[in-house]
Coordinates of C-alpha atoms in Angstrom, one line a residue:
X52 CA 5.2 -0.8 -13.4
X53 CA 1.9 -0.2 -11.0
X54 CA 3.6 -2.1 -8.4
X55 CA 3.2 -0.1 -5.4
X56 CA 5.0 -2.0 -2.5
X57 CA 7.1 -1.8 0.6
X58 CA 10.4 -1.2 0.0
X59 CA 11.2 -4.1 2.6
X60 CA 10.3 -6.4 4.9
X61 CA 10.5 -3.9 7.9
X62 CA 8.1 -1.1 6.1
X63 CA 5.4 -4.2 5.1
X64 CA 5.7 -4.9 9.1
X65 CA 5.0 -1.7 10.0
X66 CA 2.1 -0.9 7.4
X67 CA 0.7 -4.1 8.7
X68 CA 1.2 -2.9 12.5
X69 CA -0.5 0.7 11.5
X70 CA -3.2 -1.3 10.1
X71 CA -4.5 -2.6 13.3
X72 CA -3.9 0.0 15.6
X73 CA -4.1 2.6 13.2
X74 CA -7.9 3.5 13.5
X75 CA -7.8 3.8 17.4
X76 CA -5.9 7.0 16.4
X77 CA -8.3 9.2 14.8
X78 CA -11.0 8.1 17.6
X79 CA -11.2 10.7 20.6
X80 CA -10.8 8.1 23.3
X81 CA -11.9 8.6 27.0
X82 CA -10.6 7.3 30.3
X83 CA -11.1 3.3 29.6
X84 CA -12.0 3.2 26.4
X85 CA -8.2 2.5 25.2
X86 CA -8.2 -0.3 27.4
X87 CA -11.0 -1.7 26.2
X88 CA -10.5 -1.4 22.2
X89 CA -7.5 -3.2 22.8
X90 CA -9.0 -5.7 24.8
X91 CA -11.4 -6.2 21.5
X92 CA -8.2 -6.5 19.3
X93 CA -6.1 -9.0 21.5
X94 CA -9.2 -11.0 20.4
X95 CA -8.5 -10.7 16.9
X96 CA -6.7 -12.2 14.9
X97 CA -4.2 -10.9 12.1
X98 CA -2.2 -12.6 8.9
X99 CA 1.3 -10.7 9.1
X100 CA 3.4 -9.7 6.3
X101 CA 4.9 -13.0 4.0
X102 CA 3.3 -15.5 6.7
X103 CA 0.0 -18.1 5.5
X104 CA -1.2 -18.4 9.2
X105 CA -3.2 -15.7 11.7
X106 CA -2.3 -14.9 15.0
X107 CA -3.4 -12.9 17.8
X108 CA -1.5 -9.8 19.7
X109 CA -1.6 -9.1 22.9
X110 CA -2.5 -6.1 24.7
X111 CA 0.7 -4.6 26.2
X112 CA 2.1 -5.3 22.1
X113 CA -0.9 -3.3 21.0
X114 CA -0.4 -0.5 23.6
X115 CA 3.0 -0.5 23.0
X116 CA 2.4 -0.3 18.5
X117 CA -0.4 2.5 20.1
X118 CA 1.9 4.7 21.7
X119 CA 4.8 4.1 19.1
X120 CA 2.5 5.1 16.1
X121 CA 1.9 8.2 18.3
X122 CA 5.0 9.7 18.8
X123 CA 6.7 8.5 15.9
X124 CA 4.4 7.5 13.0
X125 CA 5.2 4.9 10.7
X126 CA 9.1 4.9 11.0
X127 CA 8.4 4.0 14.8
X128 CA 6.7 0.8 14.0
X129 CA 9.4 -1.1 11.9
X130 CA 10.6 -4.0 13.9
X131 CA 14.1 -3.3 15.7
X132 CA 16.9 -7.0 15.3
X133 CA 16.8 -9.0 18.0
X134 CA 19.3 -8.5 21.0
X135 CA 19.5 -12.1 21.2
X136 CA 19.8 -13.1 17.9
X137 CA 21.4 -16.5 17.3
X138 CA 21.6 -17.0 20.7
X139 CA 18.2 -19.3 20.6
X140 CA 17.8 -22.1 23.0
X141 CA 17.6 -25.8 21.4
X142 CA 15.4 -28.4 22.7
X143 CA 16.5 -32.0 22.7
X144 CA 14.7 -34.4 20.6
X145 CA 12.2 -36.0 23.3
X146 CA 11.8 -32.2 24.3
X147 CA 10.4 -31.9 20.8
X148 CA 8.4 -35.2 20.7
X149 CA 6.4 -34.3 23.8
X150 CA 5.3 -30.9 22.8
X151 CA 4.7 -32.1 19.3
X152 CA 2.4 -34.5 21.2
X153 CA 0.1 -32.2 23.3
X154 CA -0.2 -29.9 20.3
X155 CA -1.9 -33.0 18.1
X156 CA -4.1 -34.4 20.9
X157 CA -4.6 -30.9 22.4
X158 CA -5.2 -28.6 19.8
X159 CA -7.1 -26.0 21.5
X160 CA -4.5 -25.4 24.2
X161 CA -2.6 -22.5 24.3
X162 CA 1.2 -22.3 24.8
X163 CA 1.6 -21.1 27.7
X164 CA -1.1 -23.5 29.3
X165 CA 1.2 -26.6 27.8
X166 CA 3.9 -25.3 29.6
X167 CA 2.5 -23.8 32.6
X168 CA 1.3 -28.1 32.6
X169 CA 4.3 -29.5 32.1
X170 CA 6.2 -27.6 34.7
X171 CA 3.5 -28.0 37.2
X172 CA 3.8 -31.9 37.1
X173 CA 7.9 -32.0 37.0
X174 CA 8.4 -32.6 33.0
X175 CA 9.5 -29.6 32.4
X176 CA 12.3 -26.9 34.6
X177 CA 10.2 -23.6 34.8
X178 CA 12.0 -21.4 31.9
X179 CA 13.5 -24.1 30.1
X180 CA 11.6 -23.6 26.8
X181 CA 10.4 -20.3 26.1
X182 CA 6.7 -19.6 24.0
X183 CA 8.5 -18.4 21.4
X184 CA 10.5 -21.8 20.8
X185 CA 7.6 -23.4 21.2
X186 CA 5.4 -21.8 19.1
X187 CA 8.0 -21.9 16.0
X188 CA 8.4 -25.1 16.3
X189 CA 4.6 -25.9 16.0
X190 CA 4.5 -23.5 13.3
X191 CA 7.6 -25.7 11.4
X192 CA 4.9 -28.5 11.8
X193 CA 1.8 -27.1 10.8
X194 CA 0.5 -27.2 14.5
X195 CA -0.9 -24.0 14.9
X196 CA -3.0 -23.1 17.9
X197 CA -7.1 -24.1 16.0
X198 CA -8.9 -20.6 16.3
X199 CA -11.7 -19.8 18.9
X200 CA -15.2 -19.8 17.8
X201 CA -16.4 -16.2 17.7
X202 CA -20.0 -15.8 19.0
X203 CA -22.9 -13.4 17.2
X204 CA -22.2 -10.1 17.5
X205 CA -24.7 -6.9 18.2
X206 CA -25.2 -4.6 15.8
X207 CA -25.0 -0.9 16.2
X208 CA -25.3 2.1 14.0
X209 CA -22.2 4.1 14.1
X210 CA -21.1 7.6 12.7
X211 CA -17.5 9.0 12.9
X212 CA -17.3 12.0 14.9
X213 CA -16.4 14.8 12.2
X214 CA -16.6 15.2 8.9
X215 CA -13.3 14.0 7.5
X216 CA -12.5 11.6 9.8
X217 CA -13.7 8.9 7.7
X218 CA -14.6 8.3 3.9
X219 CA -16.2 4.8 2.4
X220 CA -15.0 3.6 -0.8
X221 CA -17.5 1.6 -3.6
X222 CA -18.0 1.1 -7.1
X223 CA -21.9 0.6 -8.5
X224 CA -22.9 -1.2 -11.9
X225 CA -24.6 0.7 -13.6
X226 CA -26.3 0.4 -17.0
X227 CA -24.3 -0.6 -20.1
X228 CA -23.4 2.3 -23.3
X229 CA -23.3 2.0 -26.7
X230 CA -20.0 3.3 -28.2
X231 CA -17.8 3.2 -31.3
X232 CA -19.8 0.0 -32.7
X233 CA -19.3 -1.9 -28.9
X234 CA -21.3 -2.0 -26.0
X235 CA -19.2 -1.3 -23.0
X236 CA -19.9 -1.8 -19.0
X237 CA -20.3 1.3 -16.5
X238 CA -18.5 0.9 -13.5
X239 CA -19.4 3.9 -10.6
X240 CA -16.1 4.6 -8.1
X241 CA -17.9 6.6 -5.8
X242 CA -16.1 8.2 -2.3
X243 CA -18.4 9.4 0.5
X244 CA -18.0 11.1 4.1
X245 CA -19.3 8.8 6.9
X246 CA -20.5 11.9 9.3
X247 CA -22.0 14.4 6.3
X248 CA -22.9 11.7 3.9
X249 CA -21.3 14.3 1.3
X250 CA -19.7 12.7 -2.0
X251 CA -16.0 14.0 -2.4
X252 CA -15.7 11.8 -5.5
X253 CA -18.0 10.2 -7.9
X254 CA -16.8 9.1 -11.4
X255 CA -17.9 6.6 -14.0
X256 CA -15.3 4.2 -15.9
X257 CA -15.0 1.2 -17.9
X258 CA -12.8 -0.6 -15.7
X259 CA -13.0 -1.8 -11.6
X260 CA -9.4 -1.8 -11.3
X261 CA -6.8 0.1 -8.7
X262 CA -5.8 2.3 -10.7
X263 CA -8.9 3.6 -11.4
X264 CA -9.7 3.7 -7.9
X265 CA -6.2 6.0 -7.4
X266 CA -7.3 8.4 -9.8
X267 CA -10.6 8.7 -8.3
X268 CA -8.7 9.1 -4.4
X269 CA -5.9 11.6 -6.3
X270 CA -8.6 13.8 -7.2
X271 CA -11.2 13.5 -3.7
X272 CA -7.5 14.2 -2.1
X273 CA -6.4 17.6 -4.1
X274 CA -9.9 19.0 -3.4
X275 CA -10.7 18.1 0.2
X276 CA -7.3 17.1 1.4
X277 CA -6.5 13.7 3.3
X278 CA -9.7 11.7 5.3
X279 CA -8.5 10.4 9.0
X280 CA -8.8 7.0 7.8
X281 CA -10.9 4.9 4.6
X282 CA -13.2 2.5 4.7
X283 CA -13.8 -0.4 1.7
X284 CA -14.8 -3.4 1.5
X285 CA -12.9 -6.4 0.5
X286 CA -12.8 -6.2 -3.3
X287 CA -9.5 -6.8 -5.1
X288 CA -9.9 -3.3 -6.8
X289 CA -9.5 -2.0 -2.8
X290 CA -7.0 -5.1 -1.4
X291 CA -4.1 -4.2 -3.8
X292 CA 0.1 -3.1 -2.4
X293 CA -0.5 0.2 -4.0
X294 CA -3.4 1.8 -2.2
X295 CA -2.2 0.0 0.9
X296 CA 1.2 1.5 0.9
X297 CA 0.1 5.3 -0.6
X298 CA -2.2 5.2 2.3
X299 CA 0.3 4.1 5.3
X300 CA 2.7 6.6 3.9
X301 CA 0.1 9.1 3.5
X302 CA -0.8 8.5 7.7
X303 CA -4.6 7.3 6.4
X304 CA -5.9 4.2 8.1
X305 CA -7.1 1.9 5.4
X306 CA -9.8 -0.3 7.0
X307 CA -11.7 -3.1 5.9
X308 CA -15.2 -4.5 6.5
X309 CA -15.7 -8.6 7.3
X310 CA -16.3 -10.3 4.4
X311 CA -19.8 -10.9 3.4
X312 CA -21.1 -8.3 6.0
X313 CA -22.4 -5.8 3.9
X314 CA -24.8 -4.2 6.8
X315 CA -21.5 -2.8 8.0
X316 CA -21.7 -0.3 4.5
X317 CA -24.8 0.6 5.0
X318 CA -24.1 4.5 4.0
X319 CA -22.7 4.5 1.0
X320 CA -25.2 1.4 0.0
X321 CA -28.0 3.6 0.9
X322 CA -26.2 6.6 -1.7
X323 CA -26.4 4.0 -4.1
X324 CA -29.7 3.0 -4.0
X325 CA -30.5 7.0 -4.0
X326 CA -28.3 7.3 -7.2
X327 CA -30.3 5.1 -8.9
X328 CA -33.6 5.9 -8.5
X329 CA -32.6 9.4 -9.2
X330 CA -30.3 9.2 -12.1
X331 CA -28.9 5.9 -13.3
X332 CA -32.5 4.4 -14.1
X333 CA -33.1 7.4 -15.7
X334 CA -30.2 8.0 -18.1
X335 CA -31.0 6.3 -22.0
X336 CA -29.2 6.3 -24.3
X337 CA -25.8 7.9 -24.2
X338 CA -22.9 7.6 -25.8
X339 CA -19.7 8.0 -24.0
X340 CA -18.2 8.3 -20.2
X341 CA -18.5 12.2 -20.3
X342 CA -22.0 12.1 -20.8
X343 CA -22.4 10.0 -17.8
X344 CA -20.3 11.7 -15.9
X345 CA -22.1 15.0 -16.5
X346 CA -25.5 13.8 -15.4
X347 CA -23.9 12.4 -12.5
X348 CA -22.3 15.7 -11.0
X349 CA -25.7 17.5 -12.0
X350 CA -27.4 14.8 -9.8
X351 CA -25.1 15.4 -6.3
X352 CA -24.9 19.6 -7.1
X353 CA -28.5 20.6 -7.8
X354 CA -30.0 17.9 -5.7
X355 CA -28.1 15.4 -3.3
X356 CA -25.9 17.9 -1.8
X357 CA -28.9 20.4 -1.2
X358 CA -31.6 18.0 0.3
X359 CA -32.5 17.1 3.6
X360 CA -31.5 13.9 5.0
X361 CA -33.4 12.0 7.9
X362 CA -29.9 10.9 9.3
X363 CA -28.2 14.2 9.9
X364 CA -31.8 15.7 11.5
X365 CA -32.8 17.5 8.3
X366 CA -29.7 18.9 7.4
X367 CA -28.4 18.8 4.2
X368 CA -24.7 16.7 3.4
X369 CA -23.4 20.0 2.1
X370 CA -24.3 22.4 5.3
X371 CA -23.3 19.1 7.3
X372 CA -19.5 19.0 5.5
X373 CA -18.7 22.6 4.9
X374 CA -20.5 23.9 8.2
X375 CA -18.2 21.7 10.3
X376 CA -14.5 22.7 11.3
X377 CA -11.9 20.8 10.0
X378 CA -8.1 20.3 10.2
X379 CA -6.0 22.4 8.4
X380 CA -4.8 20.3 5.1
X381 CA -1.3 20.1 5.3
X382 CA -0.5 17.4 2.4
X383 CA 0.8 19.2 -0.4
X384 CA 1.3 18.2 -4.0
X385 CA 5.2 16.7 -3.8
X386 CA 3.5 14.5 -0.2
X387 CA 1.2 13.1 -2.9
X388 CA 3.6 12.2 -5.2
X389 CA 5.9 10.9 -2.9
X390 CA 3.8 8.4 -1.6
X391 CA 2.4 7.5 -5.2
X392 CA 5.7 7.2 -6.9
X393 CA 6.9 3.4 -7.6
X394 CA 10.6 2.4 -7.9
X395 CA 12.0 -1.0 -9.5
X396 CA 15.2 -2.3 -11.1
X397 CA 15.2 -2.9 -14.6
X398 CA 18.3 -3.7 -17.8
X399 CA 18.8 -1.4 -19.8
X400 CA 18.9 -3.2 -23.6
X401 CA 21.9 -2.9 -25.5
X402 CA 19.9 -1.0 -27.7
X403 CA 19.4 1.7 -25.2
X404 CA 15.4 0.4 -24.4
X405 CA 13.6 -1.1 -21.3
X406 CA 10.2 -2.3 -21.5
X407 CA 7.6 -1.1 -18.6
X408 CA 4.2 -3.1 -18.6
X409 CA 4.4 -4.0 -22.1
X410 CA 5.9 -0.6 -23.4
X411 CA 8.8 0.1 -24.9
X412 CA 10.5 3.1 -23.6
X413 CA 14.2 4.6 -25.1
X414 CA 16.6 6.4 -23.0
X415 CA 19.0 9.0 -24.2
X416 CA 22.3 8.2 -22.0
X417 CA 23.9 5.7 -24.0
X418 CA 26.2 5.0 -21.6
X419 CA 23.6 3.0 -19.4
X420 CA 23.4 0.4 -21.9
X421 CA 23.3 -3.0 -20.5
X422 CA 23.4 -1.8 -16.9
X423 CA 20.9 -2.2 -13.9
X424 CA 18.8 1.1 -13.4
X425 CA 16.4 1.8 -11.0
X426 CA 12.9 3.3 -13.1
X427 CA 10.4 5.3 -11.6
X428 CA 7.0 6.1 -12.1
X429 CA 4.1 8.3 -10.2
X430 CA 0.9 6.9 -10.0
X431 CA -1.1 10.0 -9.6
X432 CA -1.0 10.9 -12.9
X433 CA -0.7 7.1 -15.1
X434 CA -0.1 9.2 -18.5
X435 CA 2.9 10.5 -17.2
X436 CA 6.2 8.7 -18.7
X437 CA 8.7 6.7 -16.0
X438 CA 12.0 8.2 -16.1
X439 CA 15.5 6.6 -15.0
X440 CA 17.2 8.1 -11.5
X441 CA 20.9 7.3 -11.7
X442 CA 23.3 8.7 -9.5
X443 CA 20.8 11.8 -8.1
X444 CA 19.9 12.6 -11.4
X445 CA 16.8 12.6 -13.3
X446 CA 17.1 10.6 -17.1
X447 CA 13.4 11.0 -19.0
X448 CA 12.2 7.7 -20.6
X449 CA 10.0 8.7 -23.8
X450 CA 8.5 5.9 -25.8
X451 CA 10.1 4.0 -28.4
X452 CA 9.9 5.1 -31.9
X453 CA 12.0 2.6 -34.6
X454 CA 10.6 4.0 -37.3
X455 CA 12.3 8.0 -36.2
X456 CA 14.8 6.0 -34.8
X457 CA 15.7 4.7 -38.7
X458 CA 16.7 8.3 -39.9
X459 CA 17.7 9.8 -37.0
X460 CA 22.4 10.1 -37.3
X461 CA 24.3 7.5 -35.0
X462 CA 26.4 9.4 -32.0
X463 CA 30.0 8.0 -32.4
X464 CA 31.4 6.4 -29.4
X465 CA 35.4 6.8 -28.8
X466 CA 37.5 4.9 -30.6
X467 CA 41.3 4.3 -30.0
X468 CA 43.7 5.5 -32.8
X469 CA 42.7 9.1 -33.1
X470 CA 45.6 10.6 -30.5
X471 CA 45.2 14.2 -29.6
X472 CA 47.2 14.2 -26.6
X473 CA 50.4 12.7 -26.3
X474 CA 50.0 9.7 -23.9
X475 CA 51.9 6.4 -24.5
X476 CA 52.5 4.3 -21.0
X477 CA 54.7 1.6 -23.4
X478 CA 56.9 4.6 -24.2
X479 CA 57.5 5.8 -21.1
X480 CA 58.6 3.2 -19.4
X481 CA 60.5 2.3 -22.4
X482 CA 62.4 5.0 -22.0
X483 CA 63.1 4.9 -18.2
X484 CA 64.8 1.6 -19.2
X485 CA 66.9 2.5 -22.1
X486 CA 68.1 5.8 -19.8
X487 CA 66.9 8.3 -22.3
X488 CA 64.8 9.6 -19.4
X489 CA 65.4 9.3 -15.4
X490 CA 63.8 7.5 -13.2
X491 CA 62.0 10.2 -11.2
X492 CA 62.4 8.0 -8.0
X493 CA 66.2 8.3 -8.0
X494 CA 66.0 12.0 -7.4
X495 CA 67.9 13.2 -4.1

């Protein structure tokens, strides 16, 4: 029931699409530098939606995604049917066999090289195959183009250009607690401001899963409203559908670093190693979350927060992030929900129950039994129960109880026999043939 994905194939193209261009966005670009960034991402390449291969993009696609994402936002980037479709040029069987050949002696060579070739020395009628056809059919064979080698790249350090514009994600180990007879792991989800270095959201949990990540992000977004775009690395606590989609829908860039390349974090690694030599070595013995969790918010209010720091020239994070101007916070609390609500079909038993990730939850309309309903359920707050939307309305979902469910007094469903009205179709036309009654047809 945490399943947080596209609603189809068209939305999970444009998420992906928003994705790459995305970040260029919330960057204040000068004359050239659009060109430029994406000249860097026609480099790239990108695994699409439902496909096991990357590919590259080139740069009048990515200008054209730019200026689409613009105007438009998300709706304008979902992938519009072919004109053409089904009208698909066919390539004869030695057409096939030759470009099949070049691709496995040749694997470096791009398509439009192989056919720029092969109409250059007479095999080929200039248009006859188009790079599309081609490339399908290499990808039907597992011939795809064999990536280019990237080179070393240089390093520089990098700050976005406001606070707000960008926030890192993370979660830090820390030390283990004793509690209720166990011993159970601290897990740190910990949100930070790339220009202020000011903490919007620190919390400690048991767990390093999504939705302990949401709750965290629910809460940094309430407070300080929605970041231009978030940064994380490549955990599966940060690569799940949910996030993902809350975040396209949202309009926040979710970005990525490389895998392995943990220089590229180097902030919020730095608030780490802060964290701990200030507080996390420091903490004994304690017994629950809250107790952490306390000692933790002491730690950013009376002395992160207030204290110089060499990278914003002696400033402090808090004078750096409330002394700045910001945009006006438009997302309000139904644009939250909205984009953290999940939707899926489920059978209503016969018994009037559905089960949701291992629960069993009753519903009261027992007319719904055995049908296909479409359940709902808002990730912002996980404690709140699913409920049933049938027909524009709004059915609650409360948990199961068999033991109430023992004593509590059947509802009687209609039965025939009990006539109240007089209604007997037999009867009537019974009689209309005998005469006894007129045929209401026959009237002049």
């Amino acid at each position: 029931m945490h399943e947080l994905t596209p609603t189809d194939h068209r939305e999970a193209v444009a998420i992906f699409r928003s994705e790459i261009i995305g970040a260029l966005l919330r960057r204040e670009l000068t004359r050239g530098e659009l060109g430029a960034a994406l000249q860097t991402l026609s480099q790239q390449r990108f695994r699409p939606p439902h496909s096991s291969r990357t590919r590259t993009f080139s740069i009048p696609t990515l200008e054209r995604w730019y200026y689409a994402y613009r105007s438009g936002g998300l709706e304008a980037l979902r992938p519009q049917p072919r004109k053409d479709r089904g009208r698909a040029q066919n390539l004869t069987p030695a057409q096939r066999e030759l470009l099949l050949e070049i691709r496995r002696e040749y694997p470096t060579a791009s398509v439009p090289l192989i056919l720029r070739t092969l109409s250059a020395d007479g095999r080929l009628s200039t248009g006859e195959v188009s790079p599309p056809t081609v490339r399908r059919l290499y990808r039907e064979h597992g011939l795809d183009r064999l990536p280019a080698r990237e080179g070393k790249t240089v390093r520089l350090r990098w700050q976005a250009e406001r606070p707000g514009a960008l926030w890192h994600g993370d979660v830090c180990y820390g030390p283990s607690i004793r509690t209720g007879g166990k011993t159970l792991p601290i897990r740190i989800h910990g949100l930070i401001d790339d220009a202020s270095r000011y903490v919007v959201a620190l919390e400690a949990h048991h767990t390093e899963r999504e939705v302990d990540m949401l709750a965290v992000f629910v809460r940094a977004l309430r407070r300080h409203g929605p970041p231009g775009a978030l940064y994380l690395d490549n955990g599966s606590t940060y690569r799940g559908d949910h996030l993902r989609t809350a975040c396209a829908r949202l309009g926040i860039s979710l970005l990525h670093a490389r895998p392995y390349d943990a220089p590229a974090r180097g902030k919020i690694e730095r608030f780490w190693k802060t964290l701990r030599a200030g507080c996390l070595d420091f903490l004994g013995t304690l017994s629950s979350l809250h107790d952490v969790n306390v000692r933790l918010w002491a730690f950013l209010d009376q002395h992160y927060h207030r204290a110089a720091h060499a990278a914003l020239l002696g400033r402090s994070p808090a004078a750096a992030y409330h002394g700045a101007e910001r945009t006006i916070d438009a997302l309000d609390e139904h644009q939250l929900r909205t984009a953290l609500t999940v939707r899926l079909r489920r059978r209503v038993r016969r018994d009037n129950t559905l089960s949701i990730d291992g629960t069993d939850y009753e519903l009261d309309q027992g007319f719904l039994s055995g049908r296909l309903v479409t359940v709902a359920r808002c990730l912002v707050d996980v404690a709140e129960p699913p409920w049933v939307e049938h027909e524009h309305q709004h059915l609650s979902l409360h948990p199961l109880d068999p033991v109430r469910n023992a004593r509590r007094k059947r509802r009687h469903r209609w039965t025939p026999g009990e006539k109240t009205v007089p209604f007997d179709p037999p009867g009537a036309l019974l009689d209309r043939a005998s005469g006894r009654r007129g045929n209401p047809e026959d009237k002049p």
